[in-house]
Amino acid sequence: MSVRVRVRDTAGWVSEWSEPAAILGGTVNSWPALFIGSGDENPALLRGEFQACAAPVRATLYVSAFGAVRPRLNGERVGDRELAPGWTSYQSRVDYDTYDVTGVIRAGTNVLGLELYGAWFTERFGFRDAAARFYQGAPTASAMLVLEYRDGALQTVVSDGSWRWARGGAHS
């Protein structure tokens, strides 16, 4: 899908139509990936390996977190958002971000990583000695990668118990 925009003010249209920009989004009806983390509030680096039988014609990465997460694929940072996927009312819903990572997946071994931070989820609200956490538990993140191949086959890679983690730094 693509969109084009133009600007209008009280005097009328003040710009031409923009060039089409591709957008990717939608709703995930089921979420098979596990939410994983280190078990405490410290930043963590989560890592899972997977095999791609060929370079996909499309690869879509969905990432969510109780906290904030920076996804990495084969050592490259995915996207440019900070504190993603953003604050939400965690007791009611957990948001996710969607990324087109088609050009990053290669045939053979690939590595999907998540830099996990407590951020919104572990923030303490209030003043001085009365500041307290609103949400309880350690931050966790979840990822689902859907690979579509030329022959129509689909491969889904999810965060699960096989992933490894290590402590991360503030600027890992």
JSON list of C-alpha atoms in Angstrom, two decimals:
[
{"chain": "A", "resi": 1, "resn": "MET", "atom": "CA", "xyz": [0.00, 0.00, 0.00]},
{"chain": "A", "resi": 2, "resn": "SER", "atom": "CA", "xyz": [1.18, 3.55, -0.58]},
{"chain": "A", "resi": 3, "resn": "VAL", "atom": "CA", "xyz": [0.02, 7.03, 0.36]},
{"chain": "A", "resi": 4, "resn": "ARG", "atom": "CA", "xyz": [0.45, 10.53, -1.04]},
{"chain": "A", "resi": 5, "resn": "VAL", "atom": "CA", "xyz": [-0.16, 13.79, 0.80]},
{"chain": "A", "resi": 6, "resn": "ARG", "atom": "CA", "xyz": [-0.51, 17.49, 0.11]},
{"chain": "A", "resi": 7, "resn": "VAL", "atom": "CA", "xyz": [-0.96, 20.53, 2.34]},
{"chain": "A", "resi": 8, "resn": "ARG", "atom": "CA", "xyz": [-4.01, 22.74, 2.62]},
{"chain": "A", "resi": 9, "resn": "ASP", "atom": "CA", "xyz": [-4.54, 25.83, 4.77]},
{"chain": "A", "resi": 10, "resn": "THR", "atom": "CA", "xyz": [-7.36, 28.37, 5.05]},
{"chain": "A", "resi": 11, "resn": "ALA", "atom": "CA", "xyz": [-6.43, 29.82, 1.63]},
{"chain": "A", "resi": 12, "resn": "GLY", "atom": "CA", "xyz": [-6.64, 26.45, -0.12]},
{"chain": "A", "resi": 13, "resn": "TRP", "atom": "CA", "xyz": [-4.12, 23.94, -1.41]},
{"chain": "A", "resi": 14, "resn": "VAL", "atom": "CA", "xyz": [-0.57, 25.19, -0.84]},
{"chain": "A", "resi": 15, "resn": "SER", "atom": "CA", "xyz": [1.43, 22.23, -2.12]},
{"chain": "A", "resi": 16, "resn": "GLU", "atom": "CA", "xyz": [1.49, 19.65, -4.86]},
{"chain": "A", "resi": 17, "resn": "TRP", "atom": "CA", "xyz": [0.93, 15.96, -4.16]},
{"chain": "A", "resi": 18, "resn": "SER", "atom": "CA", "xyz": [3.93, 14.23, -2.65]},
{"chain": "A", "resi": 19, "resn": "GLU", "atom": "CA", "xyz": [5.59, 11.24, -4.25]},
{"chain": "A", "resi": 20, "resn": "PRO", "atom": "CA", "xyz": [3.95, 7.94, -3.21]},
{"chain": "A", "resi": 21, "resn": "ALA", "atom": "CA", "xyz": [5.39, 6.49, 0.00]},
{"chain": "A", "resi": 22, "resn": "ALA", "atom": "CA", "xyz": [5.05, 2.80, 0.77]},
{"chain": "A", "resi": 23, "resn": "ILE", "atom": "CA", "xyz": [3.51, 1.91, 4.11]},
{"chain": "A", "resi": 24, "resn": "LEU", "atom": "CA", "xyz": [3.37, -1.39, 5.94]},
{"chain": "A", "resi": 25, "resn": "GLY", "atom": "CA", "xyz": [0.99, -2.17, 8.74]},
{"chain": "A", "resi": 26, "resn": "GLY", "atom": "CA", "xyz": [-2.08, -4.03, 9.75]},
{"chain": "A", "resi": 27, "resn": "THR", "atom": "CA", "xyz": [-3.31, -6.10, 12.61]},
{"chain": "A", "resi": 28, "resn": "VAL", "atom": "CA", "xyz": [-1.74, -9.32, 13.78]},
{"chain": "A", "resi": 29, "resn": "ASN", "atom": "CA", "xyz": [-4.57, -11.72, 14.60]},
{"chain": "A", "resi": 30, "resn": "SER", "atom": "CA", "xyz": [-2.50, -14.14, 16.63]},
{"chain": "A", "resi": 31, "resn": "TRP", "atom": "CA", "xyz": [0.82, -13.65, 18.37]},
{"chain": "A", "resi": 32, "resn": "PRO", "atom": "CA", "xyz": [2.73, -16.94, 18.67]},
{"chain": "A", "resi": 33, "resn": "ALA", "atom": "CA", "xyz": [5.95, -15.35, 19.93]},
{"chain": "A", "resi": 34, "resn": "LEU", "atom": "CA", "xyz": [6.86, -15.48, 23.62]},
{"chain": "A", "resi": 35, "resn": "PHE", "atom": "CA", "xyz": [7.68, -12.38, 25.65]},
{"chain": "A", "resi": 36, "resn": "ILE", "atom": "CA", "xyz": [11.22, -12.96, 26.95]},
{"chain": "A", "resi": 37, "resn": "GLY", "atom": "CA", "xyz": [13.72, -11.03, 29.04]},
{"chain": "A", "resi": 38, "resn": "SER", "atom": "CA", "xyz": [16.47, -11.29, 31.62]},
{"chain": "A", "resi": 39, "resn": "GLY", "atom": "CA", "xyz": [14.18, -11.37, 34.66]},
{"chain": "A", "resi": 40, "resn": "ASP", "atom": "CA", "xyz": [15.28, -8.01, 36.10]},
{"chain": "A", "resi": 41, "resn": "GLU", "atom": "CA", "xyz": [15.17, -4.30, 35.25]},
{"chain": "A", "resi": 42, "resn": "ASN", "atom": "CA", "xyz": [18.66, -4.09, 33.71]},
{"chain": "A", "resi": 43, "resn": "PRO", "atom": "CA", "xyz": [19.04, -3.58, 29.96]},
{"chain": "A", "resi": 44, "resn": "ALA", "atom": "CA", "xyz": [19.33, -6.92, 28.17]},
{"chain": "A", "resi": 45, "resn": "LEU", "atom": "CA", "xyz": [20.41, -8.12, 24.78]},
{"chain": "A", "resi": 46, "resn": "LEU", "atom": "CA", "xyz": [18.18, -10.93, 23.49]},
{"chain": "A", "resi": 47, "resn": "ARG", "atom": "CA", "xyz": [19.31, -13.07, 20.55]},
{"chain": "A", "resi": 48, "resn": "GLY", "atom": "CA", "xyz": [17.86, -15.81, 18.38]},
{"chain": "A", "resi": 49, "resn": "GLU", "atom": "CA", "xyz": [19.29, -17.52, 15.31]},
{"chain": "A", "resi": 50, "resn": "PHE", "atom": "CA", "xyz": [17.29, -18.93, 12.42]},
{"chain": "A", "resi": 51, "resn": "GLN", "atom": "CA", "xyz": [17.86, -20.48, 9.01]},
{"chain": "A", "resi": 52, "resn": "ALA", "atom": "CA", "xyz": [16.37, -18.99, 5.85]},
{"chain": "A", "resi": 53, "resn": "CYS", "atom": "CA", "xyz": [16.24, -21.44, 2.95]},
{"chain": "A", "resi": 54, "resn": "ALA", "atom": "CA", "xyz": [16.61, -18.58, 0.44]},
{"chain": "A", "resi": 55, "resn": "ALA", "atom": "CA", "xyz": [16.43, -14.82, 0.29]},
{"chain": "A", "resi": 56, "resn": "PRO", "atom": "CA", "xyz": [12.74, -13.99, 0.81]},
{"chain": "A", "resi": 57, "resn": "VAL", "atom": "CA", "xyz": [10.64, -11.89, -1.55]},
{"chain": "A", "resi": 58, "resn": "ARG", "atom": "CA", "xyz": [9.18, -10.23, 1.54]},
{"chain": "A", "resi": 59, "resn": "ALA", "atom": "CA", "xyz": [10.19, -10.24, 5.19]},
{"chain": "A", "resi": 60, "resn": "THR", "atom": "CA", "xyz": [8.09, -8.50, 7.83]},
{"chain": "A", "resi": 61, "resn": "LEU", "atom": "CA", "xyz": [9.26, -8.08, 11.42]},
{"chain": "A", "resi": 62, "resn": "TYR", "atom": "CA", "xyz": [6.78, -7.41, 14.24]},
{"chain": "A", "resi": 63, "resn": "VAL", "atom": "CA", "xyz": [8.25, -6.31, 17.57]},
{"chain": "A", "resi": 64, "resn": "SER", "atom": "CA", "xyz": [6.55, -5.60, 20.89]},
{"chain": "A", "resi": 65, "resn": "ALA", "atom": "CA", "xyz": [7.73, -4.97, 24.44]},
{"chain": "A", "resi": 66, "resn": "PHE", "atom": "CA", "xyz": [6.75, -4.38, 28.01]},
{"chain": "A", "resi": 67, "resn": "GLY", "atom": "CA", "xyz": [9.34, -1.60, 28.01]},
{"chain": "A", "resi": 68, "resn": "ALA", "atom": "CA", "xyz": [11.32, -0.34, 25.01]},
{"chain": "A", "resi": 69, "resn": "VAL", "atom": "CA", "xyz": [13.14, -2.35, 22.38]},
{"chain": "A", "resi": 70, "resn": "ARG", "atom": "CA", "xyz": [15.59, -1.74, 19.53]},
{"chain": "A", "resi": 71, "resn": "PRO", "atom": "CA", "xyz": [15.53, -4.59, 17.02]},
{"chain": "A", "resi": 72, "resn": "ARG", "atom": "CA", "xyz": [18.66, -5.73, 15.18]},
{"chain": "A", "resi": 73, "resn": "LEU", "atom": "CA", "xyz": [18.91, -8.13, 12.27]},
{"chain": "A", "resi": 74, "resn": "ASN", "atom": "CA", "xyz": [22.26, -9.59, 11.23]},
{"chain": "A", "resi": 75, "resn": "GLY", "atom": "CA", "xyz": [24.01, -6.87, 13.22]},
{"chain": "A", "resi": 76, "resn": "GLU", "atom": "CA", "xyz": [22.13, -3.99, 11.59]},
{"chain": "A", "resi": 77, "resn": "ARG", "atom": "CA", "xyz": [19.76, -1.81, 13.57]},
{"chain": "A", "resi": 78, "resn": "VAL", "atom": "CA", "xyz": [16.19, -2.06, 12.28]},
{"chain": "A", "resi": 79, "resn": "GLY", "atom": "CA", "xyz": [14.35, 1.26, 12.16]},
{"chain": "A", "resi": 80, "resn": "ASP", "atom": "CA", "xyz": [15.30, 4.52, 13.80]},
{"chain": "A", "resi": 81, "resn": "ARG", "atom": "CA", "xyz": [12.74, 4.84, 16.58]},
{"chain": "A", "resi": 82, "resn": "GLU", "atom": "CA", "xyz": [13.80, 5.40, 20.16]},
{"chain": "A", "resi": 83, "resn": "LEU", "atom": "CA", "xyz": [11.74, 4.06, 23.05]},
{"chain": "A", "resi": 84, "resn": "ALA", "atom": "CA", "xyz": [9.72, 1.89, 20.65]},
{"chain": "A", "resi": 85, "resn": "PRO", "atom": "CA", "xyz": [7.06, 0.71, 20.52]},
{"chain": "A", "resi": 86, "resn": "GLY", "atom": "CA", "xyz": [6.06, 3.65, 22.71]},
{"chain": "A", "resi": 87, "resn": "TRP", "atom": "CA", "xyz": [4.13, 4.02, 25.93]},
{"chain": "A", "resi": 88, "resn": "THR", "atom": "CA", "xyz": [0.83, 2.25, 26.26]},
{"chain": "A", "resi": 89, "resn": "SER", "atom": "CA", "xyz": [-1.60, 1.36, 29.00]},
{"chain": "A", "resi": 90, "resn": "TYR", "atom": "CA", "xyz": [0.06, -2.02, 29.55]},
{"chain": "A", "resi": 91, "resn": "GLN", "atom": "CA", "xyz": [-2.79, -3.43, 31.62]},
{"chain": "A", "resi": 92, "resn": "SER", "atom": "CA", "xyz": [-5.12, -2.96, 28.61]},
{"chain": "A", "resi": 93, "resn": "ARG", "atom": "CA", "xyz": [-2.96, -3.54, 25.52]},
{"chain": "A", "resi": 94, "resn": "VAL", "atom": "CA", "xyz": [0.59, -3.89, 24.27]},
{"chain": "A", "resi": 95, "resn": "ASP", "atom": "CA", "xyz": [1.48, -2.18, 21.00]},
{"chain": "A", "resi": 96, "resn": "TYR", "atom": "CA", "xyz": [3.86, -3.47, 18.36]},
{"chain": "A", "resi": 97, "resn": "ASP", "atom": "CA", "xyz": [5.89, -1.98, 15.52]},
{"chain": "A", "resi": 98, "resn": "THR", "atom": "CA", "xyz": [6.09, -3.39, 11.99]},
{"chain": "A", "resi": 99, "resn": "TYR", "atom": "CA", "xyz": [9.22, -3.28, 9.83]},
{"chain": "A", "resi": 100, "resn": "ASP", "atom": "CA", "xyz": [9.96, -4.33, 6.26]},
{"chain": "A", "resi": 101, "resn": "VAL", "atom": "CA", "xyz": [13.30, -6.16, 6.57]},
{"chain": "A", "resi": 102, "resn": "THR", "atom": "CA", "xyz": [13.29, -7.89, 3.19]},
{"chain": "A", "resi": 103, "resn": "GLY", "atom": "CA", "xyz": [16.70, -6.57, 2.15]},
{"chain": "A", "resi": 104, "resn": "VAL", "atom": "CA", "xyz": [18.42, -7.69, 5.35]},
{"chain": "A", "resi": 105, "resn": "ILE", "atom": "CA", "xyz": [17.57, -11.42, 5.33]},
{"chain": "A", "resi": 106, "resn": "ARG", "atom": "CA", "xyz": [20.02, -13.72, 3.57]},
{"chain": "A", "resi": 107, "resn": "ALA", "atom": "CA", "xyz": [19.91, -17.41, 2.71]},
{"chain": "A", "resi": 108, "resn": "GLY", "atom": "CA", "xyz": [21.43, -19.46, 5.53]},
{"chain": "A", "resi": 109, "resn": "THR", "atom": "CA", "xyz": [22.00, -18.42, 9.14]},
{"chain": "A", "resi": 110, "resn": "ASN", "atom": "CA", "xyz": [20.53, -15.11, 10.31]},
{"chain": "A", "resi": 111, "resn": "VAL", "atom": "CA", "xyz": [20.50, -13.51, 13.76]},
{"chain": "A", "resi": 112, "resn": "LEU", "atom": "CA", "xyz": [17.59, -11.51, 15.18]},
{"chain": "A", "resi": 113, "resn": "GLY", "atom": "CA", "xyz": [18.46, -9.44, 18.23]},
{"chain": "A", "resi": 114, "resn": "LEU", "atom": "CA", "xyz": [16.48, -7.23, 20.57]},
{"chain": "A", "resi": 115, "resn": "GLU", "atom": "CA", "xyz": [18.01, -4.57, 22.80]},
{"chain": "A", "resi": 116, "resn": "LEU", "atom": "CA", "xyz": [15.56, -4.43, 25.71]},
{"chain": "A", "resi": 117, "resn": "TYR", "atom": "CA", "xyz": [15.20, -1.52, 28.16]},
{"chain": "A", "resi": 118, "resn": "GLY", "atom": "CA", "xyz": [12.74, -0.98, 31.00]},
{"chain": "A", "resi": 119, "resn": "ALA", "atom": "CA", "xyz": [11.82, 2.55, 29.88]},
{"chain": "A", "resi": 120, "resn": "TRP", "atom": "CA", "xyz": [8.10, 3.26, 30.32]},
{"chain": "A", "resi": 121, "resn": "PHE", "atom": "CA", "xyz": [7.40, -0.09, 31.92]},
{"chain": "A", "resi": 122, "resn": "THR", "atom": "CA", "xyz": [9.84, 0.30, 34.83]},
{"chain": "A", "resi": 123, "resn": "GLU", "atom": "CA", "xyz": [9.53, 4.06, 35.33]},
{"chain": "A", "resi": 124, "resn": "ARG", "atom": "CA", "xyz": [8.84, 5.26, 38.86]},
{"chain": "A", "resi": 125, "resn": "PHE", "atom": "CA", "xyz": [6.10, 7.86, 39.16]},
{"chain": "A", "resi": 126, "resn": "GLY", "atom": "CA", "xyz": [5.64, 10.34, 41.97]},
{"chain": "A", "resi": 127, "resn": "PHE", "atom": "CA", "xyz": [7.90, 12.58, 44.02]},
{"chain": "A", "resi": 128, "resn": "ARG", "atom": "CA", "xyz": [10.94, 11.80, 46.14]},
{"chain": "A", "resi": 129, "resn": "ASP", "atom": "CA", "xyz": [10.35, 8.94, 48.58]},
{"chain": "A", "resi": 130, "resn": "ALA", "atom": "CA", "xyz": [6.79, 8.48, 47.33]},
{"chain": "A", "resi": 131, "resn": "ALA", "atom": "CA", "xyz": [7.89, 7.59, 43.77]},
{"chain": "A", "resi": 132, "resn": "ALA", "atom": "CA", "xyz": [6.84, 4.05, 42.89]},
{"chain": "A", "resi": 133, "resn": "ARG", "atom": "CA", "xyz": [6.47, 1.80, 39.90]},
{"chain": "A", "resi": 134, "resn": "PHE", "atom": "CA", "xyz": [3.00, 1.65, 38.42]},
{"chain": "A", "resi": 135, "resn": "TYR", "atom": "CA", "xyz": [3.59, -1.56, 36.41]},
{"chain": "A", "resi": 136, "resn": "GLN", "atom": "CA", "xyz": [5.08, -4.62, 38.05]},
{"chain": "A", "resi": 137, "resn": "GLY", "atom": "CA", "xyz": [7.50, -7.19, 36.67]},
{"chain": "A", "resi": 138, "resn": "ALA", "atom": "CA", "xyz": [10.63, -7.18, 34.59]},
{"chain": "A", "resi": 139, "resn": "PRO", "atom": "CA", "xyz": [10.66, -5.77, 31.05]},
{"chain": "A", "resi": 140, "resn": "THR", "atom": "CA", "xyz": [10.18, -8.31, 28.27]},
{"chain": "A", "resi": 141, "resn": "ALA", "atom": "CA", "xyz": [10.17, -8.20, 24.48]},
{"chain": "A", "resi": 142, "resn": "SER", "atom": "CA", "xyz": [8.67, -10.31, 21.76]},
{"chain": "A", "resi": 143, "resn": "ALA", "atom": "CA", "xyz": [9.40, -10.66, 18.05]},
{"chain": "A", "resi": 144, "resn": "MET", "atom": "CA", "xyz": [7.75, -12.38, 15.13]},
{"chain": "A", "resi": 145, "resn": "LEU", "atom": "CA", "xyz": [9.38, -12.45, 11.70]},
{"chain": "A", "resi": 146, "resn": "VAL", "atom": "CA", "xyz": [7.37, -13.65, 8.70]},
{"chain": "A", "resi": 147, "resn": "LEU", "atom": "CA", "xyz": [9.36, -14.65, 5.62]},
{"chain": "A", "resi": 148, "resn": "GLU", "atom": "CA", "xyz": [7.57, -15.05, 2.28]},
{"chain": "A", "resi": 149, "resn": "TYR", "atom": "CA", "xyz": [9.40, -17.01, -0.42]},
{"chain": "A", "resi": 150, "resn": "ARG", "atom": "CA", "xyz": [9.09, -16.90, -4.20]},
{"chain": "A", "resi": 151, "resn": "ASP", "atom": "CA", "xyz": [7.24, -20.26, -4.29]},
{"chain": "A", "resi": 152, "resn": "GLY", "atom": "CA", "xyz": [4.58, -18.92, -1.88]},
{"chain": "A", "resi": 153, "resn": "ALA", "atom": "CA", "xyz": [5.94, -20.73, 1.17]},
{"chain": "A", "resi": 154, "resn": "LEU", "atom": "CA", "xyz": [5.87, -18.89, 4.51]},
{"chain": "A", "resi": 155, "resn": "GLN", "atom": "CA", "xyz": [8.32, -19.23, 7.38]},
{"chain": "A", "resi": 156, "resn": "THR", "atom": "CA", "xyz": [7.60, -17.70, 10.77]},
{"chain": "A", "resi": 157, "resn": "VAL", "atom": "CA", "xyz": [10.40, -17.07, 13.26]},
{"chain": "A", "resi": 158, "resn": "VAL", "atom": "CA", "xyz": [9.39, -16.19, 16.82]},
{"chain": "A", "resi": 159, "resn": "SER", "atom": "CA", "xyz": [11.09, -15.31, 20.08]},
{"chain": "A", "resi": 160, "resn": "ASP", "atom": "CA", "xyz": [10.96, -18.35, 22.32]},
{"chain": "A", "resi": 161, "resn": "GLY", "atom": "CA", "xyz": [12.77, -20.26, 25.06]},
{"chain": "A", "resi": 162, "resn": "SER", "atom": "CA", "xyz": [15.71, -21.09, 22.77]},
{"chain": "A", "resi": 163, "resn": "TRP", "atom": "CA", "xyz": [16.80, -17.45, 22.64]},
{"chain": "A", "resi": 164, "resn": "ARG", "atom": "CA", "xyz": [19.83, -16.38, 24.68]},
{"chain": "A", "resi": 165, "resn": "TRP", "atom": "CA", "xyz": [20.27, -13.16, 26.61]},
{"chain": "A", "resi": 166, "resn": "ALA", "atom": "CA", "xyz": [23.12, -11.13, 28.05]},
{"chain": "A", "resi": 167, "resn": "ARG", "atom": "CA", "xyz": [23.35, -7.96, 30.09]},
{"chain": "A", "resi": 168, "resn": "GLY", "atom": "CA", "xyz": [23.27, -4.83, 27.97]},
{"chain": "A", "resi": 169, "resn": "GLY", "atom": "CA", "xyz": [24.66, -1.37, 28.61]},
{"chain": "A", "resi": 170, "resn": "ALA", "atom": "CA", "xyz": [22.85, 1.93, 28.46]},
{"chain": "A", "resi": 171, "resn": "HIS", "atom": "CA", "xyz": [24.14, 2.43, 24.92]},
{"chain": "A", "resi": 172, "resn": "SER", "atom": "CA", "xyz": [24.53, -1.15, 23.73]}
]
